[in-house]
Amino acid sequence: MKINPQLFESVYNWAQAQFQTAVYSQDINAAKIAAVLIAVCAGDENKRKEAALKIKLSEDAYGLSKTNSDNLQLDIQYVIVYYGLTGTWPDEIEDMMDIYASVAGEAWQSSHDNELLKAVLLLAQLGKVDPELIPSANTALLFENPVSVYLTADQKELYKLINSIDRYTCFGLQEQLESPELLIPVLEIRLLAAIKVYDLQLACCLIKTLNYLGSHDSMVVSTAVKFLIHNQAAAGFFGYYDQEFKLMNKQTEESKIGYLLASTLQAVIALKEQTSYRFYKTILSFPSNQQLRYEMVAL
Amino acid sequence: MKDELLICIEKSLDWIHSHLSFFSLPAYNLEEEQFMDMPRKRFGELALSLLILTRNQDLKNDVRVKDIAAFIKDTVSAKDYDFNMARNLNLFPFYLMVINGLLKEGTAYPDHQYTLQQIVDSGYITNIERNNWNKIDFRYNLDVAGLKHNMASYQDLYKQSSLCDLPELSYLRNIDIYAITHMIFHLSDFGAADMKIILKEDYNKLTTYMALLTGYYAHKEDWDLLAELLICCHNLNYREFPLFKLCWEKMIQSQNPEGDFTSRYIQKELKLQKIVSQEERFDVNYHPTLVSLFACSLEYNHLVYEN
């Protein structure tokens, strides 16, 4: 399904405004997610330059990279964005990434956990881990239950299944894998069910996972992608969460923004990954650092 | 799957047979305007079951099916059954449904048919506003009863329906799906007519759509809509989707030991082992039980006689 580039432009503009607000209010999580959104959605040279300038100025003034969020991966993603956009490391950060890479790489070798794999893949984008550590899909895809059980399994079990597929396909880096009979049809039904209960987070996960398994143009996936697109607000973010905000007692704009940023990033990644783009391969899908370093001289 | 279907049919028939008195009609109430209320809807649907069950010779001769037919005939022969038939047109669809079930069972009521034809001829009942779902259902029932009418062709009705221009899956409500399933039931004469003649190049899109809905309602454990969708799979002669067998297994396994199927309306209560009165249980469970019986009976016929 073709996605109108204007959709990403609209997210870019919204994320720019959120980045600015979050930086001033020292909301580290929000600022870093907004930065990632900006980088993922910057669709042309001008936007990339504009984003690079803005992020560099904020980094110089507030040192975002030195303040950890509550999420290690997000901290690494921000560094990737900064490095990718400006072609330089934030001050004193490269050593920290080396330490992360060493710890994450070691931990990944002893425990095959999805979060560790994500960290390894992200650090690989910074050239900080041995590419040998990235698994190739030569292991069997094993589940705790027969596939048919997942048609009605609860969400916890479903997420376990999604995690094992994501690990098996290395978040879409390994393609053309064989999947057990019924797996795709069952996941497609769960995707339809996620949409029907407005669980956009689960829907985005399933769109991506199905894509990794090679299912990206079926009737359900097309329906889900269309549904996601139709749930972009005029301001640019994804998801109409009035109901959820009321239940979570999030009535102020500030309390809503983190949720909207995270939801929008999920949606943008799910939509971008409908193409050959892979978030865990290269967050930024534009020119190499060499070229960027050259351009930064002019900044 | 044949054996499992047969056991399911047996248990459903037992349950319906043992609950026949719950299908009774109240007396005609002159004090209030009479509509197609729940008791009439239930009775009409019971009569309609004859239309499907009698397609199988074994079931046609089954003592429980004969009892169901006798129960309906007793009610139809009762003194005030046709009271005001010619004047209260709210009840026209009800009388039509009952006549059709009995006709297929082999019993005609020429006086009733005559009255209904008079009503049709008066130029009111076929000319009032209806959505396409209701038009298709209505036309089907007129045709089964052998009544002459001026309604549009099935092809034209199909072209203007949601079945032809399928609504987006993400927003579908249960009621939209009932509309789709009922149109398929009637356009295909419950599988006796080849839907491809009407659907033409739309067949593949519709079957993919129906396969997804069938899987979705198996996931939802909504036995009423799952049964309706499995009837549609039969009616469309479409079984070549990966979850077909799993959906049938889910359906069959969900049957209660007593023979009924639990309605979505009391599923929570029963899971929490809350006490539900016999009347309340019948009120909501009769429909999933009837449609499951239709689904099992049609699929059983397909496996045994059509293969």
XYZ file of C-alpha atoms in Angstrom:
606
model
C 0.000 0.000 0.000
C 1.363 3.421 -0.972
C 1.778 5.870 1.877
C 1.582 9.568 1.153
C 4.907 11.225 2.175
C 2.914 14.147 3.497
C 1.901 11.915 6.397
C 5.536 11.842 7.591
C 5.973 15.529 6.931
C 3.073 16.258 9.190
C 4.612 14.077 11.938
C 7.945 15.867 11.386
C 6.386 19.282 11.938
C 4.527 18.146 15.037
C 7.611 16.419 16.463
C 9.705 19.573 15.940
C 7.295 21.555 18.112
C 7.202 18.801 20.758
C 10.990 18.578 20.804
C 11.305 22.269 21.511
C 8.745 22.197 24.307
C 10.185 19.050 25.866
C 13.743 20.422 25.824
C 12.698 23.620 27.565
C 10.718 21.719 30.165
C 13.579 19.204 30.599
C 11.318 16.264 29.792
C 14.168 14.012 28.682
C 12.056 11.060 27.528
C 9.759 13.231 25.438
C 12.659 15.220 23.964
C 14.527 12.085 22.911
C 11.469 10.386 21.375
C 10.694 13.614 19.514
C 14.286 13.709 18.225
C 13.983 10.139 16.946
C 10.661 10.974 15.285
C 12.211 14.028 13.633
C 15.085 11.956 12.281
C 12.858 9.138 11.025
C 10.459 11.547 9.328
C 12.921 14.061 7.862
C 12.232 13.288 4.241
C 14.605 15.613 2.373
C 17.904 17.420 2.617
C 16.437 20.661 3.873
C 14.563 18.987 6.682
C 17.603 16.944 7.626
C 19.745 20.078 7.822
C 17.056 21.898 9.778
C 16.781 18.962 12.193
C 20.540 18.666 12.563
C 20.851 22.331 13.449
C 18.038 22.233 15.973
C 19.278 19.084 17.708
C 22.853 20.301 17.789
C 21.873 23.635 19.336
C 19.765 21.889 21.974
C 22.537 19.418 22.731
C 25.043 22.238 23.118
C 22.737 24.148 25.412
C 21.235 21.329 27.492
C 23.445 18.246 26.955
C 20.526 15.875 26.435
C 22.772 12.950 25.635
C 24.378 13.149 29.064
C 21.062 12.940 30.844
C 19.705 9.427 30.803
C 16.059 8.783 30.189
C 14.395 5.829 31.893
C 15.036 3.743 28.786
C 18.526 2.659 27.704
C 17.461 1.972 24.133
C 15.984 5.429 23.810
C 19.267 6.917 25.025
C 21.138 4.953 22.342
C 18.567 5.901 19.697
C 19.083 9.562 20.533
C 22.851 9.206 20.121
C 22.311 7.451 16.766
C 20.079 10.310 15.675
C 22.563 12.924 16.815
C 25.490 11.145 15.228
C 23.575 10.400 12.046
C 22.309 13.957 11.626
C 25.380 15.924 12.639
C 28.139 13.464 11.777
C 29.771 14.043 15.171
C 29.540 12.457 18.622
C 28.037 14.426 21.458
C 30.781 15.350 23.954
C 32.039 12.448 26.109
C 29.447 10.048 24.758
C 31.476 7.764 22.526
C 33.213 6.153 25.507
C 29.880 5.548 27.146
C 28.633 3.809 24.001
C 31.738 1.610 24.030
C 30.904 0.531 27.563
C 27.273 -0.113 26.662
C 28.367 -2.140 23.636
C 30.681 -4.288 25.671
C 28.096 -4.947 28.399
C 25.160 -5.492 26.017
C 27.196 -7.713 23.699
C 28.303 -9.916 26.563
C 24.835 -10.098 28.067
C 23.290 -10.948 24.693
C 25.657 -13.878 24.272
C 24.507 -15.395 27.535
C 20.824 -14.460 27.401
C 18.843 -14.185 24.177
C 16.464 -11.517 25.278
C 14.620 -9.162 22.917
C 15.622 -6.012 24.749
C 19.290 -6.989 24.608
C 18.988 -7.795 20.924
C 17.499 -4.363 20.292
C 20.400 -2.741 22.173
C 22.930 -4.784 20.180
C 21.296 -3.850 16.869
C 21.205 -0.184 17.810
C 24.826 -0.153 18.935
C 25.737 -1.889 15.675
C 24.362 1.166 13.879
C 27.035 3.160 15.694
C 29.645 0.621 14.632
C 30.169 -0.346 18.244
C 29.439 -4.088 18.191
C 30.941 -6.962 16.331
C 28.602 -7.756 13.378
C 29.169 -11.423 14.220
C 26.998 -10.906 17.270
C 23.961 -10.234 15.101
C 22.171 -13.544 14.770
C 21.440 -15.137 11.442
C 18.194 -17.043 11.162
C 19.492 -20.562 11.311
C 17.663 -21.593 14.420
C 14.212 -23.130 14.520
C 11.256 -20.924 15.360
C 9.958 -22.538 18.545
C 6.844 -21.592 20.468
C 5.624 -22.580 23.872
C 2.242 -23.672 22.497
C 0.780 -25.035 19.262
C 0.109 -22.124 16.897
C -3.675 -22.675 17.005
C -3.673 -21.808 20.730
C -2.685 -18.233 19.894
C -6.012 -17.592 18.180
C -7.568 -17.114 21.605
C -4.514 -16.822 23.889
C -4.369 -13.811 26.199
C -2.280 -10.747 25.368
C 0.652 -11.806 27.533
C 1.028 -15.018 25.559
C 0.509 -13.177 22.284
C 3.301 -10.726 23.100
C 5.582 -13.668 23.933
C 4.848 -15.071 20.482
C 5.516 -11.706 18.818
C 8.783 -11.401 20.728
C 9.999 -14.793 19.624
C 9.203 -14.023 15.979
C 10.881 -10.626 16.239
C 13.948 -12.288 17.723
C 13.884 -15.041 15.078
C 13.628 -12.576 12.213
C 15.998 -10.164 13.953
C 13.368 -7.419 13.663
C 13.030 -7.901 9.959
C 16.734 -7.998 9.180
C 16.436 -11.656 8.193
C 13.862 -12.107 5.494
C 12.250 -14.916 3.504
C 11.911 -17.235 6.459
C 9.591 -20.172 6.540
C 6.841 -19.906 9.088
C 4.732 -22.686 10.539
C 1.308 -23.373 9.049
C -1.459 -21.188 10.521
C 1.009 -18.689 12.021
C 0.289 -15.879 9.566
C -3.501 -16.442 9.484
C -3.643 -16.502 13.293
C -1.570 -13.319 13.585
C -3.761 -11.644 10.972
C -6.870 -12.399 13.018
C -5.161 -11.022 16.127
C -4.277 -7.890 14.140
C -7.891 -7.425 13.132
C -8.917 -7.953 16.754
C -6.354 -5.376 17.956
C -7.785 -2.782 15.587
C -11.322 -3.529 16.687
C -10.452 -2.775 20.319
C -8.329 0.241 19.329
C -5.118 -1.259 20.669
C -2.802 0.650 18.338
C 0.319 -0.459 20.149
C -0.466 -4.120 19.591
C -1.651 -3.398 16.053
C 1.682 -1.718 15.205
C 3.627 -4.659 16.678
C 1.574 -7.115 14.637
C 1.890 -5.115 11.406
C 5.670 -5.209 11.845
C 5.843 -8.863 12.862
C 3.659 -9.957 9.952
C 5.850 -7.909 7.666
C 8.944 -9.691 8.988
C 7.227 -12.973 8.121
C 6.615 -11.739 4.590
C 2.947 -10.792 4.936
C 2.601 -7.133 4.012
C -0.101 -6.893 1.373
C -2.862 -9.171 2.629
C -6.389 -7.824 3.129
C -5.898 -7.556 6.902
C -2.526 -5.835 6.759
C -3.822 -3.366 4.171
C -6.868 -2.744 6.356
C -4.665 -2.192 9.402
C -2.312 0.163 7.570
C -5.264 2.132 6.262
C -6.761 2.229 9.750
C -3.502 3.549 11.170
C -3.297 6.228 8.490
C -6.872 7.274 9.234
C -5.929 7.682 12.866
C -3.461 10.456 12.291
C -4.764 13.655 13.828
C -4.659 16.969 11.960
C -1.769 18.079 14.210
C 0.359 15.168 12.962
C 0.388 12.655 15.857
C -1.202 9.202 15.746
C -4.056 7.962 17.899
C -7.211 9.437 19.360
C -6.864 8.564 23.024
C -9.488 10.716 24.794
C -10.935 7.597 26.371
C -7.569 6.219 27.533
C -6.430 9.592 28.876
C -9.586 9.883 30.911
C -9.094 6.371 32.326
C -5.405 7.090 33.081
C -6.403 10.410 34.607
C -4.117 12.255 32.180
C -5.923 15.515 31.727
C -3.079 17.990 31.202
C -1.367 18.439 27.858
C 2.063 17.648 29.332
C 0.934 14.307 30.703
C -0.524 13.327 27.349
C 2.442 14.271 25.217
C 4.789 11.412 26.201
C 2.070 8.902 25.414
C 1.319 10.516 22.045
C 4.993 10.681 21.104
C 5.534 6.996 21.898
C 2.356 6.009 20.063
C 3.308 8.108 17.053
C 6.817 6.659 16.908
C 5.341 3.131 16.942
C 2.953 4.024 14.112
C 5.632 5.741 12.027
C 7.996 2.773 12.337
C 5.207 0.306 11.466
C 4.306 2.375 8.393
C 7.885 3.034 7.271
C 8.739 -0.646 7.642
C 6.126 -1.434 5.010
C 8.956 -0.478 2.648
C 12.518 -1.818 2.821
C 13.217 0.502 5.763
C 14.169 -1.285 8.991
C 14.393 0.692 12.205
C 16.892 -1.728 13.732
C 19.108 -1.625 10.673
C 19.350 2.115 10.095
C 17.163 4.525 11.997
C 18.135 7.242 9.553
C 17.734 6.239 5.988
C 19.717 8.996 4.353
C 23.320 9.892 3.393
C 26.353 8.457 5.090
C 28.133 10.087 7.987
C 31.106 10.969 5.768
C 28.953 13.210 3.658
C 27.232 14.581 6.713
C 30.527 15.423 8.401
C 31.466 17.414 5.343
C 28.176 19.248 5.358
C 28.413 19.991 9.075
C 31.330 22.294 8.400
C 28.837 24.656 6.907
C 26.536 24.555 9.949
C -15.341 -34.113 11.120
C -18.526 -35.965 10.084
C -18.868 -37.766 13.409
C -18.312 -34.623 15.444
C -20.931 -32.780 13.391
C -23.432 -35.565 13.892
C -22.906 -35.557 17.670
C -23.319 -31.802 17.686
C -26.577 -32.056 15.684
C -27.903 -34.724 18.042
C -27.171 -32.682 21.145
C -28.635 -29.467 19.683
C -31.781 -31.259 18.607
C -32.164 -32.764 22.071
C -31.864 -29.328 23.644
C -34.343 -27.684 21.275
C -36.746 -30.601 21.624
C -36.629 -30.419 25.396
C -37.268 -26.669 25.273
C -40.151 -26.654 22.774
C -42.569 -25.161 25.281
C -40.283 -22.114 25.542
C -41.058 -21.359 21.873
C -44.782 -20.956 22.581
C -46.586 -17.869 21.373
C -48.548 -15.578 23.662
C -52.194 -14.893 22.858
C -52.965 -12.021 20.463
C -53.283 -8.893 22.568
C -55.976 -6.580 21.240
C -55.117 -3.903 23.783
C -51.709 -3.179 22.240
C -50.367 -2.965 18.724
C -48.749 -6.314 17.899
C -45.290 -6.475 16.370
C -42.716 -9.089 15.446
C -41.693 -9.367 19.107
C -39.234 -11.838 20.629
C -41.670 -14.741 21.058
C -42.785 -14.397 17.414
C -39.185 -14.040 16.217
C -38.203 -17.210 18.088
C -41.204 -19.115 16.811
C -40.592 -17.955 13.253
C -36.961 -19.021 13.452
C -37.969 -22.410 14.814
C -40.284 -22.809 11.825
C -37.457 -21.733 9.553
C -35.287 -24.527 10.991
C -37.572 -26.952 9.149
C -36.482 -25.356 5.885
C -32.924 -26.503 6.555
C -33.349 -29.649 8.621
C -35.719 -31.238 6.134
C -33.051 -31.061 3.437
C -31.555 -34.117 5.094
C -33.821 -37.158 4.752
C -32.584 -38.711 8.002
C -33.305 -35.547 9.912
C -36.660 -35.108 8.163
C -37.697 -38.486 9.587
C -36.145 -37.860 12.985
C -38.745 -38.035 15.723
C -37.547 -34.776 17.299
C -37.847 -32.913 13.995
C -41.307 -34.384 13.533
C -42.171 -33.150 17.038
C -40.920 -29.673 16.177
C -43.095 -29.692 13.039
C -46.081 -30.957 15.018
C -45.565 -28.241 17.642
C -45.531 -25.555 14.943
C -48.559 -27.016 13.185
C -50.484 -27.192 16.469
C -49.735 -23.515 17.071
C -50.671 -22.548 13.506
C -53.933 -24.469 13.772
C -54.860 -22.844 17.082
C -57.883 -20.586 17.080
C -56.328 -17.138 17.241
C -53.067 -17.789 15.344
C -54.292 -16.020 12.188
C -56.311 -13.444 14.104
C -56.086 -10.131 12.263
C -53.672 -11.605 9.702
C -55.127 -9.513 6.880
C -55.166 -6.289 8.908
C -52.055 -6.247 11.079
C -49.342 -5.950 8.476
C -46.639 -5.670 11.163
C -46.936 -9.430 11.404
C -46.724 -10.154 7.676
C -43.033 -11.232 7.815
C -43.799 -13.497 10.762
C -46.630 -15.349 8.973
C -44.475 -15.618 5.885
C -41.576 -17.215 7.778
C -43.813 -19.786 9.437
C -45.560 -20.710 6.198
C -42.204 -21.212 4.510
C -40.850 -23.566 7.146
C -43.978 -25.679 6.979
C -44.091 -25.638 3.175
C -40.611 -27.125 3.040
C -41.645 -29.708 5.591
C -44.481 -30.649 3.257
C -47.487 -28.922 4.786
C -49.242 -26.116 2.922
C -51.705 -23.590 4.322
C -53.522 -22.355 1.197
C -55.824 -20.003 3.134
C -52.868 -18.270 4.722
C -51.063 -18.097 1.390
C -54.154 -16.608 -0.223
C -54.412 -13.910 2.453
C -50.717 -13.083 2.192
C -50.958 -12.843 -1.613
C -53.915 -10.454 -1.225
C -51.789 -8.265 1.001
C -48.925 -8.281 -1.502
C -51.325 -7.471 -4.332
C -52.652 -4.453 -2.443
C -49.367 -2.709 -3.333
C -48.267 -1.710 0.150
C -46.042 -4.371 1.655
C -43.513 -4.544 -1.182
C -43.469 -0.790 -1.771
C -42.515 0.560 1.648
C -38.953 1.615 2.544
C -36.496 -1.121 3.421
C -32.730 -1.372 3.408
C -31.213 -3.822 0.945
C -30.637 -6.468 3.590
C -34.347 -6.447 4.420
C -35.301 -6.317 0.750
C -33.255 -9.430 -0.041
C -34.609 -11.296 3.010
C -38.141 -10.254 2.184
C -37.960 -11.140 -1.468
C -36.482 -14.548 -0.605
C -39.369 -15.306 1.741
C -41.951 -14.201 -0.835
C -40.310 -16.477 -3.400
C -40.169 -19.492 -1.090
C -43.861 -18.985 -0.318
C -44.560 -18.839 -4.060
C -46.111 -15.376 -3.833
C -46.138 -13.077 -6.847
C -44.555 -9.678 -6.318
C -42.927 -6.715 -8.063
C -39.631 -6.551 -6.150
C -36.328 -5.886 -7.914
C -34.164 -8.790 -9.083
C -31.618 -10.360 -6.739
C -28.875 -9.139 -9.040
C -30.066 -5.531 -8.719
C -30.581 -5.824 -4.978
C -27.104 -7.298 -4.596
C -25.531 -4.470 -6.602
C -26.929 -1.897 -4.189
C -26.034 -3.784 -1.019
C -23.103 -3.732 1.412
C -22.338 -7.245 0.219
C -21.316 -5.814 -3.132
C -19.464 -2.799 -1.736
C -17.985 -4.397 1.372
C -17.586 -2.119 4.400
C -14.101 -1.603 5.849
C -13.297 -4.449 8.256
C -11.894 -2.196 10.977
C -15.181 -0.529 11.768
C -17.626 -3.402 11.251
C -20.260 -3.793 13.960
C -22.068 -7.020 14.748
C -25.209 -5.710 13.089
C -23.316 -5.063 9.840
C -22.159 -8.663 9.869
C -25.659 -9.993 10.491
C -26.700 -8.014 7.417
C -23.966 -9.651 5.346
C -24.611 -13.184 6.597
C -28.359 -12.913 6.039
C -27.940 -11.606 2.521
C -25.678 -14.561 1.749
C -28.167 -17.027 3.289
C -30.961 -15.754 1.126
C -29.153 -15.010 -2.107
C -27.768 -18.538 -2.029
C -30.977 -20.172 -0.745
C -28.838 -21.529 2.103
C -26.393 -23.032 -0.345
C -28.893 -24.539 -2.773
C -28.145 -21.844 -5.373
C -24.710 -21.068 -6.766
C -23.728 -17.631 -5.420
C -21.064 -17.262 -8.110
C -23.829 -16.491 -10.602
C -24.663 -13.319 -8.681
C -21.202 -12.528 -7.335
C -19.268 -13.099 -10.560
C -15.825 -11.462 -10.224
C -16.611 -10.362 -6.628
C -16.489 -13.949 -5.384
C -12.794 -14.017 -4.437
C -12.878 -10.745 -2.559
C -15.988 -11.751 -0.645
C -14.632 -15.156 0.330
C -11.368 -13.643 1.630
C -13.422 -11.160 3.642
C -15.681 -13.884 5.035
C -12.699 -16.082 5.958
C -11.259 -13.233 8.026
C -14.539 -12.595 9.775
C -14.921 -16.300 10.514
C -11.468 -16.390 12.122
C -12.190 -13.180 14.004
C -15.410 -14.494 15.552
C -13.686 -17.758 16.483
C -11.125 -15.576 18.288
C -13.963 -13.636 19.935
C -15.675 -16.904 20.902
C -18.936 -15.461 19.655
C -20.699 -18.692 18.730
C -23.740 -17.000 17.269
C -21.865 -15.044 14.631
C -19.310 -17.805 14.133
C -22.139 -20.212 13.294
C -23.682 -17.668 10.898
C -20.310 -17.225 9.197
C -19.747 -20.967 8.919
C -23.171 -21.227 7.270
C -21.952 -18.587 4.818
C -18.782 -20.588 4.111
C -21.059 -23.501 3.231
C -23.359 -21.268 1.188
C -20.397 -19.865 -0.729
C -18.910 -23.344 -1.058
C -15.711 -21.887 0.355
C -13.601 -23.980 2.661
C -10.090 -23.434 1.323
C -8.784 -21.075 3.975
C -6.210 -22.054 6.600
C -8.377 -21.447 9.669
C -11.501 -23.231 8.375
C -10.883 -26.459 10.277
C -9.779 -24.681 13.443
C -12.924 -22.522 13.411
C -15.106 -25.617 13.143
C -13.201 -27.296 15.978
C -13.738 -24.236 18.163
C -17.436 -24.179 17.311
C -17.991 -27.850 18.078
C -15.943 -27.774 21.277
C -17.957 -24.843 22.569
C -21.218 -26.777 22.764
C -22.443 -27.123 26.346
C -23.022 -30.655 27.679
C -26.770 -29.858 27.689
C -26.612 -29.220 23.917
C -27.014 -25.454 23.745
C -24.407 -22.877 22.749
C -23.653 -19.987 25.046
C -24.649 -16.568 23.831
C -22.216 -13.652 23.979
C -24.715 -12.004 26.325
C -24.194 -14.467 29.184
C -20.698 -15.756 28.466
C -19.158 -13.655 31.238
C -21.777 -14.687 33.780
C -21.339 -18.372 33.030
C -17.546 -18.144 33.117
C -17.840 -16.565 36.554
C -20.224 -19.407 37.472
C -23.024 -16.941 38.166
C -26.464 -18.456 38.288
C -28.538 -17.771 35.191
C -32.213 -18.764 35.260
C -33.470 -21.360 32.773
C -35.664 -18.745 31.062
C -32.839 -16.252 30.793
C -30.518 -18.926 29.426
C -33.094 -20.009 26.861
C -33.852 -16.417 25.802
C -30.266 -15.782 24.782
C -28.985 -19.259 23.927
C -31.762 -20.391 21.616
C -30.394 -18.354 18.696
C -26.743 -19.528 18.748
C -28.090 -23.048 19.245
C -30.431 -22.827 16.250
C -27.837 -21.297 13.932
C -25.200 -23.796 15.036
C -27.654 -26.561 14.246
C -28.166 -25.031 10.785
C -24.406 -24.788 10.267
C -23.741 -28.363 11.405
C -26.631 -29.768 9.441
C -25.644 -28.017 6.200
C -21.996 -28.963 6.534
C -22.896 -32.536 7.433
C -25.064 -32.774 4.311
C -22.173 -31.439 2.286
C -19.752 -34.014 3.666
C -22.106 -36.959 3.435
C -24.267 -36.329 0.390
C -22.557 -33.738 -1.774
C -19.096 -35.296 -1.846
